Coordinates of C-alpha atoms and ligand atoms in Angstrom, one line a residue:
M983 CA 26.2 143.9 238.7
T984 CA 26.7 147.1 236.3
H985 CA 27.6 150.7 237.0
G986 CA 30.2 150.7 239.1
I987 CA 28.6 149.9 242.6
R988 CA 29.8 147.0 244.9
P989 CA 27.4 144.4 244.1
Y990 CA 26.7 143.5 248.3
W991 CA 26.9 145.4 251.1
Q992 CA 26.5 144.3 254.3
N993 CA 24.6 145.3 257.7
F994 CA 26.7 147.8 260.5
I995 CA 26.3 145.8 263.6
G996 CA 28.8 146.4 267.0
G997 CA 30.8 147.7 265.0
A998 CA 31.3 144.6 262.9
W999 CA 30.1 144.6 259.3
V1000 CA 27.6 141.4 258.9
D1001 CA 25.0 139.3 256.7
G1002 CA 21.4 138.6 257.4
G1003 CA 20.7 136.8 260.2
D1004 CA 19.2 133.8 258.3
G1005 CA 21.5 134.5 254.9
T1006 CA 18.7 135.9 252.5
R1007 CA 19.4 140.1 250.5
I1008 CA 17.3 142.5 249.4
T1009 CA 17.7 143.2 245.8
V1010 CA 17.8 146.8 245.2
T1011 CA 17.0 148.1 241.7
D1012 CA 17.5 151.7 239.8
P1013 CA 14.4 153.2 239.4
A1014 CA 14.8 154.6 236.8
T1015 CA 15.9 151.7 234.3
G1016 CA 14.7 148.9 236.6
Q1017 CA 17.2 147.2 236.8
P1018 CA 19.0 145.3 240.0
I1019 CA 22.0 147.3 241.0
A1020 CA 23.1 145.7 243.9
E1021 CA 22.3 143.1 247.0
V1022 CA 22.1 143.9 250.5
A1023 CA 21.5 141.7 253.8
R1024 CA 18.9 141.2 255.0
G1025 CA 17.8 142.7 258.2
T1026 CA 15.6 140.5 259.8
P1027 CA 13.6 140.8 263.6
A1028 CA 17.1 139.2 264.9
D1029 CA 19.5 141.3 263.4
I1030 CA 17.3 144.2 264.8
D1031 CA 17.3 142.3 268.4
R1032 CA 21.5 142.5 267.8
A1033 CA 22.0 145.7 267.3
V1034 CA 19.9 147.1 269.7
A1035 CA 21.1 144.6 272.3
A1036 CA 25.3 146.3 271.1
A1037 CA 23.2 150.2 271.4
R1038 CA 22.6 149.0 274.9
A1039 CA 26.2 147.6 275.7
C1040 CA 27.4 150.6 274.7
F1041 CA 25.4 152.8 275.7
N1042 CA 25.5 151.2 279.1
S1043 CA 29.5 151.4 279.2
R1044 CA 29.2 155.5 279.1
V1045 CA 31.8 154.9 276.6
L1046 CA 29.3 157.9 275.3
R1047 CA 28.3 160.1 278.0
D1048 CA 31.8 160.4 279.8
L1049 CA 33.3 161.6 277.5
R1050 CA 33.7 165.7 277.0
P1051 CA 30.8 167.0 274.8
H1052 CA 33.1 168.7 272.8
K1053 CA 34.5 165.2 272.4
R1054 CA 31.2 164.1 271.0
G1055 CA 31.0 166.9 268.8
D1056 CA 34.8 165.8 267.1
L1057 CA 33.2 162.5 266.4
M1058 CA 30.8 164.0 264.0
L1059 CA 33.6 166.2 262.8
A1060 CA 35.9 163.3 262.1
V1061 CA 32.4 161.5 260.5
A1062 CA 32.0 164.9 258.1
R1063 CA 35.4 165.1 257.0
E1064 CA 35.8 161.0 256.1
L1065 CA 32.6 162.2 253.8
D1066 CA 34.8 164.4 252.0
A1067 CA 36.8 161.1 249.9
C1068 CA 33.2 159.9 249.1
V1069 CA 31.3 162.6 247.1
E1070 CA 31.7 160.6 244.0
E1071 CA 30.5 157.2 245.2
I1072 CA 27.4 158.7 247.3
A1073 CA 26.5 160.7 244.0
L1074 CA 26.5 157.7 241.5
L1075 CA 24.7 155.8 244.4
E1076 CA 21.7 158.4 244.8
C1077 CA 21.3 158.7 241.1
H1078 CA 21.0 154.5 240.6
D1079 CA 19.1 153.6 244.2
N1080 CA 17.2 156.8 244.9
G1081 CA 16.8 158.0 241.0
K1082 CA 18.5 161.9 242.0
T1083 CA 20.5 163.7 239.8
L1084 CA 24.4 163.0 239.9
A1085 CA 24.1 167.3 241.3
A1086 CA 21.3 166.5 244.2
G1087 CA 23.8 163.3 244.5
R1088 CA 26.1 165.9 245.6
A1089 CA 24.4 168.3 247.5
E1090 CA 22.9 166.3 249.6
V1091 CA 26.6 164.9 250.6
A1092 CA 26.9 168.4 251.2
L1093 CA 24.2 169.0 253.1
T1094 CA 25.4 165.7 255.1
Q1095 CA 28.2 167.6 256.1
R1096 CA 26.7 170.4 257.1
Y1097 CA 24.5 169.0 259.3
L1098 CA 27.6 166.5 261.5
T1099 CA 29.6 169.6 261.7
Y1100 CA 26.6 171.9 263.4
Y1101 CA 25.2 168.9 265.9
A1102 CA 29.1 168.8 266.5
G1103 CA 29.7 172.7 267.0
L1104 CA 26.7 172.6 269.7
A1105 CA 27.5 169.1 271.0
D1106 CA 28.8 171.7 273.8
K1107 CA 26.1 174.1 274.1
L1108 CA 23.3 172.7 275.8
E1109 CA 23.0 173.7 278.6
G1110 CA 21.1 172.9 281.5
R1111 CA 19.1 175.7 284.5
Q1112 CA 19.4 176.7 288.0
I1113 CA 16.9 177.3 289.9
P1114 CA 16.6 179.9 292.9
L1115 CA 14.7 178.3 295.4
G1116 CA 15.8 180.7 298.2
D1117 CA 18.3 179.7 301.7
G1118 CA 19.6 176.5 302.0
Y1119 CA 18.8 175.1 298.6
I1120 CA 20.7 174.4 295.3
D1121 CA 18.8 173.3 292.5
Y1122 CA 19.7 172.2 288.4
T1123 CA 18.8 170.8 285.3
L1124 CA 20.5 168.0 283.3
H1125 CA 20.5 166.8 279.8
E1126 CA 20.3 163.0 279.9
P1127 CA 20.3 160.7 276.9
Y1128 CA 17.7 158.5 276.6
G1129 CA 19.6 155.7 275.8
V1130 CA 19.0 153.7 272.6
S1131 CA 17.6 155.6 269.5
A1132 CA 15.4 153.9 267.6
Q1133 CA 15.8 155.8 264.1
I1134 CA 13.4 154.6 261.0
V1135 CA 14.0 156.0 257.3
P1136 CA 12.9 156.9 254.6
W1137 CA 13.7 156.5 250.9
N1138 CA 13.5 159.6 249.6
G1139 CA 16.6 161.1 251.4
P1140 CA 18.2 158.9 253.5
L1141 CA 21.7 160.1 253.8
P1142 CA 21.0 163.6 255.1
V1143 CA 17.7 162.3 256.9
G1144 CA 19.4 159.8 258.5
A1145 CA 22.6 161.9 259.3
R1146 CA 21.6 164.4 261.2
S1147 CA 19.3 162.3 263.3
I1148 CA 22.2 160.0 264.4
A1149 CA 24.2 163.1 264.7
C1150 CA 21.5 164.5 267.1
A1151 CA 21.5 161.4 269.2
I1152 CA 25.4 160.5 269.4
I1153 CA 25.9 164.6 270.8
T1154 CA 23.7 164.5 273.5
G1155 CA 25.1 160.9 274.6
N1156 CA 22.6 158.3 273.3
T1157 CA 23.5 155.2 270.5
V1158 CA 21.7 154.2 266.9
V1159 CA 20.0 151.4 265.6
L1160 CA 18.6 153.5 262.4
K1161 CA 17.3 150.8 259.7
S1162 CA 17.3 152.5 256.6
P1163 CA 15.0 151.8 253.7
E1164 CA 14.9 149.0 251.7
D1165 CA 14.3 151.0 248.4
S1166 CA 18.1 153.3 248.9
P1167 CA 20.1 151.9 251.4
L1168 CA 23.6 152.4 249.6
S1169 CA 24.5 155.8 250.9
L1170 CA 23.4 155.0 254.6
F1171 CA 26.4 152.2 254.6
V1172 CA 29.4 155.0 253.0
L1173 CA 28.0 156.6 256.3
A1174 CA 28.4 154.1 258.8
E1175 CA 31.7 152.9 256.2
A1176 CA 33.6 156.8 257.4
C1177 CA 31.4 156.3 260.8
Q1178 CA 33.8 153.4 261.6
R1179 CA 36.2 155.1 259.6
A1180 CA 36.4 157.9 262.0
G1181 CA 37.0 155.4 265.2
L1182 CA 33.5 156.0 266.5
P1183 CA 32.9 153.2 269.7
A1184 CA 31.3 149.9 268.3
G1185 CA 27.4 149.9 268.8
A1186 CA 27.6 153.4 269.1
V1187 CA 25.4 153.6 265.2
N1188 CA 24.5 150.7 264.2
I1189 CA 22.6 150.4 260.4
V1190 CA 20.4 147.5 259.6
C1191 CA 18.0 147.4 256.2
G1192 CA 15.2 145.6 256.3
Y1193 CA 12.0 145.9 255.0
G1194 CA 9.7 148.1 257.1
H1195 CA 7.3 145.6 258.1
D1196 CA 10.1 143.4 259.3
A1197 CA 12.9 144.5 260.6
G1198 CA 11.1 148.5 261.1
A1199 CA 8.3 147.2 262.7
A1200 CA 10.7 144.8 265.0
L1201 CA 12.6 148.1 266.1
A1202 CA 10.1 150.5 266.4
A1203 CA 8.1 147.2 269.2
H1204 CA 12.0 146.7 270.4
R1205 CA 11.6 146.2 274.2
D1206 CA 15.0 147.2 275.1
I1207 CA 14.7 151.1 272.6
D1208 CA 14.6 154.4 274.6
Q1209 CA 13.4 156.9 271.9
I1210 CA 11.7 156.5 268.4
V1211 CA 12.8 159.3 265.1
F1212 CA 10.5 158.0 262.5
T1213 CA 10.1 159.7 259.6
G1214 CA 8.0 158.6 257.1
S1215 CA 4.1 158.2 255.9
V1216 CA 0.9 158.9 258.2
A1217 CA -0.4 155.6 258.0
T1218 CA 3.1 154.1 259.0
G1219 CA 3.5 156.7 261.7
Q1220 CA 0.4 155.5 263.1
S1221 CA 1.7 152.0 263.2
V1222 CA 5.0 153.3 264.4
L1223 CA 3.1 155.7 267.2
R1224 CA 0.7 152.2 268.6
A1225 CA 4.3 150.3 269.0
A1226 CA 6.1 153.0 271.6
V1227 CA 2.4 153.4 273.2
D1228 CA 3.2 149.9 275.1
R1229 CA 6.0 150.8 276.7
V1230 CA 5.5 154.4 276.2
V1231 CA 8.2 155.4 274.0
P1232 CA 8.9 158.9 273.3
C1233 CA 8.5 159.2 269.2
V1234 CA 9.7 162.4 266.7
M1235 CA 7.1 161.8 264.3
E1236 CA 7.8 163.6 260.5
L1237 CA 5.1 162.7 258.7
G1238 CA 3.2 163.2 255.3
G1239 CA 2.5 166.5 253.7
K1240 CA 0.7 168.6 251.2
S1241 CA 1.6 172.0 251.6
G1242 CA 0.3 174.6 249.6
A1243 CA 1.4 177.9 249.2
I1244 CA -0.8 181.1 248.9
V1245 CA 0.1 183.4 246.1
Y1246 CA -1.0 186.7 246.3
A1247 CA -1.9 189.7 243.0
D1248 CA 1.1 192.0 243.8
A1249 CA 3.4 189.0 243.6
D1250 CA 6.6 189.1 241.8
L1251 CA 5.0 186.5 238.7
D1252 CA 8.8 185.2 237.5
R1253 CA 9.7 185.0 240.9
T1254 CA 7.2 182.8 242.2
A1255 CA 6.4 180.7 238.8
A1256 CA 10.7 179.8 239.6
S1257 CA 10.0 179.4 243.0
A1258 CA 6.5 177.1 242.7
V1259 CA 8.5 174.8 240.0
R1260 CA 11.2 174.1 241.9
G1261 CA 8.6 173.0 245.1
I1262 CA 7.4 170.8 243.1
F1263 CA 9.4 169.7 240.7
N1264 CA 12.3 169.3 242.3
H1265 CA 13.5 165.6 243.1
A1266 CA 10.5 164.1 240.9
G1267 CA 7.9 165.8 243.7
Q1268 CA 9.5 163.1 246.1
I1269 CA 10.0 165.3 248.8
C1270 CA 7.9 165.3 252.1
S1271 CA 7.3 169.3 252.0
A1272 CA 7.3 169.7 248.4
G1273 CA 5.4 172.7 247.2
S1274 CA 2.5 170.6 246.2
R1275 CA -0.9 173.2 245.3
L1276 CA -0.8 176.5 244.6
I1277 CA -3.2 178.8 246.0
V1278 CA -3.7 181.7 243.5
H1279 CA -4.8 184.7 243.2
R1280 CA -7.8 185.2 240.3
S1281 CA -6.6 188.5 238.9
I1282 CA -3.5 186.6 238.4
H1283 CA -3.8 183.6 238.2
D1284 CA -3.6 182.4 234.4
D1285 CA -0.8 185.2 233.6
L1286 CA 0.9 183.4 236.8
M1287 CA 0.4 179.3 235.3
A1288 CA 1.6 180.6 231.7
R1289 CA 5.2 180.9 233.1
V1290 CA 4.7 178.0 235.5
Q1291 CA 3.7 175.9 232.8
A1292 CA 6.2 177.6 230.6
L1293 CA 9.2 176.9 233.4
A1294 CA 7.7 173.0 233.8
A1295 CA 8.0 172.2 230.5
K1296 CA 11.5 173.0 230.4
R1297 CA 12.2 170.4 232.8
S1298 CA 13.5 167.3 231.2
V1299 CA 13.2 164.2 232.1
G1300 CA 15.1 161.0 232.3
P1301 CA 17.9 158.9 234.6
G1302 CA 19.5 161.4 237.0
V1303 CA 23.5 159.9 236.1
D1304 CA 22.5 161.6 232.1
G1305 CA 22.0 164.9 233.0
Y1306 CA 18.7 165.3 232.5
D1307 CA 16.7 167.3 235.3
M1308 CA 14.1 165.3 236.4
G1309 CA 14.4 161.5 237.5
P1310 CA 11.8 159.0 238.2
L1311 CA 9.4 157.6 240.6
I1312 CA 11.6 155.3 243.3
N1313 CA 9.3 152.1 241.7
A1314 CA 6.1 151.0 239.6
R1315 CA 3.9 151.7 242.3
Q1316 CA 4.1 154.8 243.8
L1317 CA 4.0 155.4 239.5
E1318 CA 0.5 153.4 240.3
R1319 CA -0.4 155.2 242.6
V1320 CA 0.3 158.8 241.2
E1321 CA -1.7 157.7 237.4
A1322 CA -4.4 156.6 240.0
L1323 CA -4.6 159.6 241.7
C1324 CA -4.0 161.9 238.5
R1325 CA -6.8 159.9 236.7
A1326 CA -8.7 160.1 239.3
G1327 CA -8.6 164.6 239.3
V1328 CA -9.1 165.0 235.8
A1329 CA -12.8 162.8 236.2
E1330 CA -13.6 165.0 239.3
G1331 CA -13.4 167.7 237.1
A1332 CA -9.9 169.7 237.0
T1333 CA -8.2 170.7 234.9
L1334 CA -5.0 168.6 233.3
L1335 CA -2.3 172.2 231.9
M1336 CA 0.1 169.7 231.3
G1337 CA 1.8 165.5 231.9
G1338 CA -1.4 163.5 233.6
A1339 CA 1.0 160.0 233.3
R1340 CA 4.3 158.1 233.3
V1341 CA 6.7 159.4 230.5
A1342 CA 6.1 156.8 227.4
G1343 CA 8.6 155.7 225.6
L1344 CA 11.3 155.4 229.3
A1345 CA 12.1 151.7 230.7
G1346 CA 12.2 153.2 234.4
H1347 CA 9.8 155.1 236.9
F1348 CA 9.2 158.0 235.0
M1349 CA 6.1 160.5 235.8
A1350 CA 6.0 163.8 233.5
P1351 CA 5.2 166.9 235.1
T1352 CA 1.6 167.4 235.7
I1353 CA -0.3 171.0 236.8
F1354 CA -3.9 170.8 237.2
T1355 CA -5.8 174.0 237.6
G1356 CA -9.7 174.5 238.8
V1357 CA -9.1 172.2 241.7
R1358 CA -12.0 172.4 244.2
P1359 CA -10.5 171.8 247.9
D1360 CA -12.4 168.8 248.0
M1361 CA -11.6 167.1 245.6
R1362 CA -8.8 164.2 246.5
I1363 CA -5.9 165.8 244.4
A1364 CA -6.7 168.2 246.7
Q1365 CA -6.4 166.6 249.7
E1366 CA -3.7 163.5 249.7
E1367 CA 0.0 163.4 249.3
F1368 CA 1.1 162.6 245.6
F1369 CA 4.4 162.3 246.3
G1370 CA 4.7 163.3 242.4
P1371 CA 6.1 165.4 240.4
V1372 CA 2.3 167.2 240.3
L1373 CA 1.7 170.2 240.8
V1374 CA -2.6 171.4 242.5
V1375 CA -3.9 174.6 241.5
L1376 CA -6.2 176.5 244.0
P1377 CA -7.7 180.0 243.0
F1378 CA -9.0 182.3 245.9
D1379 CA -10.6 185.7 245.9
T1380 CA -10.4 186.8 249.4
P1381 CA -7.0 186.3 251.8
E1382 CA -9.4 185.0 254.2
E1383 CA -10.6 181.9 251.6
A1384 CA -7.1 181.8 250.8
I1385 CA -6.1 180.8 254.0
A1386 CA -9.2 178.5 254.5
I1387 CA -8.0 176.7 251.3
A1388 CA -4.2 176.2 252.7
N1389 CA -5.1 175.4 256.0
G1390 CA -8.2 172.8 254.6
T1391 CA -5.7 169.6 254.6
D1392 CA -4.9 167.1 257.6
Y1393 CA -1.5 168.2 256.8
G1394 CA 1.0 171.2 258.5
L1395 CA 4.4 170.5 257.4
A1396 CA 5.3 174.0 255.2
A1397 CA 3.3 176.4 254.0
G1398 CA 3.7 179.3 251.7
V1399 CA 3.5 182.8 250.5
Y1400 CA 3.6 185.1 247.5
T1401 CA 3.8 188.6 248.0
R1402 CA 5.3 192.2 248.2
D1403 CA 3.2 193.6 250.8
L1404 CA 5.5 192.5 254.7
K1405 CA 2.6 193.6 256.8
L1406 CA 0.5 190.6 254.6
A1407 CA 3.0 188.2 254.3
H1408 CA 3.0 188.4 258.6
W1409 CA -1.1 188.6 258.9
T1410 CA -0.6 185.2 256.4
A1411 CA 2.0 183.7 258.6
D1412 CA 0.6 183.7 261.6
R1413 CA -2.9 182.6 260.3
L1414 CA -1.1 179.4 258.4
V1415 CA -1.1 175.9 260.2
A1416 CA 1.5 174.9 259.6
G1417 CA 5.8 174.4 261.2
Q1418 CA 7.4 176.5 258.7
I1419 CA 6.4 179.3 257.1
Y1420 CA 8.3 180.1 253.7
V1421 CA 7.8 183.8 252.3
N1422 CA 8.3 184.5 248.8
E1423 CA 10.7 181.6 248.4
W1424 CA 10.1 177.7 248.8
W1425 CA 12.7 176.0 251.1
A1426 CA 13.7 179.5 252.6
G1427 CA 15.7 178.5 255.5
G1428 CA 18.4 175.9 256.6
I1429 CA 19.6 173.0 258.3
E1430 CA 19.7 175.9 261.4
T1431 CA 15.6 176.2 261.8
P1432 CA 13.2 173.6 263.4
F1433 CA 11.5 171.6 260.9
G1434 CA 8.9 169.7 261.6
G1435 CA 4.9 169.1 261.4
M1436 CA 1.5 170.0 262.8
K1437 CA -2.2 168.0 263.1
R1438 CA -0.9 164.6 261.1
S1439 CA 2.0 165.7 259.7
G1440 CA 3.4 165.1 263.0
Y1441 CA 4.8 166.3 265.8
G1442 CA 8.5 167.2 267.3
R1443 CA 11.1 168.9 265.5
E1444 CA 14.4 168.0 263.7
K1445 CA 17.2 170.9 262.3
G1446 CA 18.3 173.6 264.5
Q1447 CA 19.0 173.6 268.0
E1448 CA 15.7 172.2 268.8
A1449 CA 15.8 169.3 267.6
L1450 CA 18.0 168.3 270.5
L1451 CA 15.2 168.5 272.7
G1452 CA 13.9 165.3 270.8
Y1453 CA 17.2 163.6 272.0
V1454 CA 17.2 164.6 275.8
Q1455 CA 15.1 164.4 279.1
T1456 CA 15.5 167.0 281.9
K1457 CA 16.2 166.3 285.3
N1458 CA 16.0 168.0 288.3
V1459 CA 18.3 167.6 291.4
A1460 CA 17.0 169.9 293.4
I1461 CA 20.0 170.1 297.7
R1462 CA 19.5 170.9 301.0
L1463 CA 22.8 172.0 301.6
Ligands
NAD980 P1 7.2 154.5 254.8 O1 6.2 154.8 256.1 O2 6.3 153.6 253.6 O3 8.9 153.8 255.4 C1 9.0 154.8 255.7 C2 10.8 154.1 256.6 O4 9.3 153.0 257.6 C3 10.9 152.9 255.8 O5 11.7 152.8 256.5 C4 10.5 152.0 255.8 O6 11.6 150.8 255.4 C5 9.7 151.6 257.4 N1 8.3 150.9 257.4 C6 7.3 150.7 256.4 N2 6.4 149.4 257.5 C7 7.1 150.2 258.6 C8 6.3 149.0 259.8 N3 4.9 148.6 260.2 N4 7.4 149.8 260.9 C9 8.7 150.0 261.1 N5 8.5 150.7 259.6 C10 8.1 150.6 258.8 O7 7.4 155.6 253.3 P2 8.4 156.1 252.4 O8 7.5 155.8 251.1 O9 9.9 156.2 252.8 O10 8.6 157.9 251.8 C11 7.3 158.6 251.9 C12 6.4 158.9 253.1 O11 7.8 159.7 253.8 C13 6.2 160.4 252.9 O12 5.2 160.6 252.9 C14 6.5 161.5 252.7 O13 6.0 163.6 252.9 C15 7.5 161.0 254.4 N6 8.5 162.2 254.7 C16 8.4 163.0 255.5 C17 9.8 163.7 255.9 C18 9.7 164.0 256.4 O14 10.3 165.1 257.7 N7 8.9 165.1 257.1 C19 11.1 163.8 255.1 C20 10.7 162.7 254.2 C21 9.4 162.2 254.1

């Protein structure tokens, strides 16, 4: 194998590195070349059983629960410190198994460390309540961990998505079995190594790579898990929910999006164009909260789109490791899906301003930056998630019409508004149905701000203090004195 990447990676179960139960492996390929770069042990349902048993034993031992909360925080601080030495290794892995740029790979490590340190700091701040019941009684509430937290992670940002869920689970006293994504599993193994070096108790965090229909489905349906955190597509999320319903397992669901930004006539057009281009073309649009729809006041439409197109055209496309701005889509199947949806857009009568197909002459799964104008809200390209570098642009005349377009999909993950008028910004934010509203900057906010979906984009929140509430259950203790 090439690239200085370790050729074979094992799963991390019960504090030990193990082969897949049936000895088989998954080949990981570089989406920028289509070439194999490494193999990972294929986690089977039997491996999931072992991992859940290890997590259960660790939870039942109370080794985490009985720690002073700030000591659980210390463990996450130690994991964050261990990652200091792994920045370049992870950045390279993210280029080769995920299609990111080196800069984006390094940023993922920094983001991951921020999640770990942020939640480390919250470990001793999750407080219960004292409820007055009158003379002769004392009543208080406790935030209890659920037990074994089953976490299923998508391929597009596995390290920070995995780390934020692990951190929330561990500081609240849960233990974790995480099913890493089969397309891009490598960076989470480095996180597992960091957990091991940081001295987490054996079984506190278990990371198993396996196929979704196999290891993923086995984890979601496992009889001995107590909570599920799923991040991925709506269709898979629905199957996870069906599995959870039998045992009434609570779920945090972080699903897809078709997020739209409204651009009013008074917006700063240069800033809006730059923000919109970042919002859809970063990581080739493979971000759940990508700004994939631009809803533009008709009076500024042509002016804004000229600026957007000029910026988009400057984005170079090629392997991230070679310094290009925009890398590949994750696999051939996804490239074909995005191209097919583009063809549907043309067939439905949208205007292809640029792109629309794969980049010719490159070996990997590279899609050209694509923009459609003249899009109607009922077109497939205005309703379905591409998960690729495709921006669809819809004109509007009145704010009410803009709101109707923005809210007119099944999704409700993110939405945005560009205007200099603060009153209009509030009016709009109030009416948009989405878990996060970005005003004048796509992705304004941070790890401190709660993140999650409305409608079919899911429920529950990750990020911010609010995320912790998804990892604990309230116990009320009422005492007759
Ligand atoms: P996906 O749903 O195909 O896979 C997500 C994870 O689920 C993977 O680990 C996969 O192996 C596993 N899986 C697949 N089938 C399963 C099954 N039957 N049972 C249990 N697990 C199964 O999604 P993807 O292609 O990896 O990621 C892209 C999707 O994820 C997009 O829709 C994107 O919007 C969404 N996403 C959402 C967020 C968020 O925070 N809301 C973040 C990133 C990605």
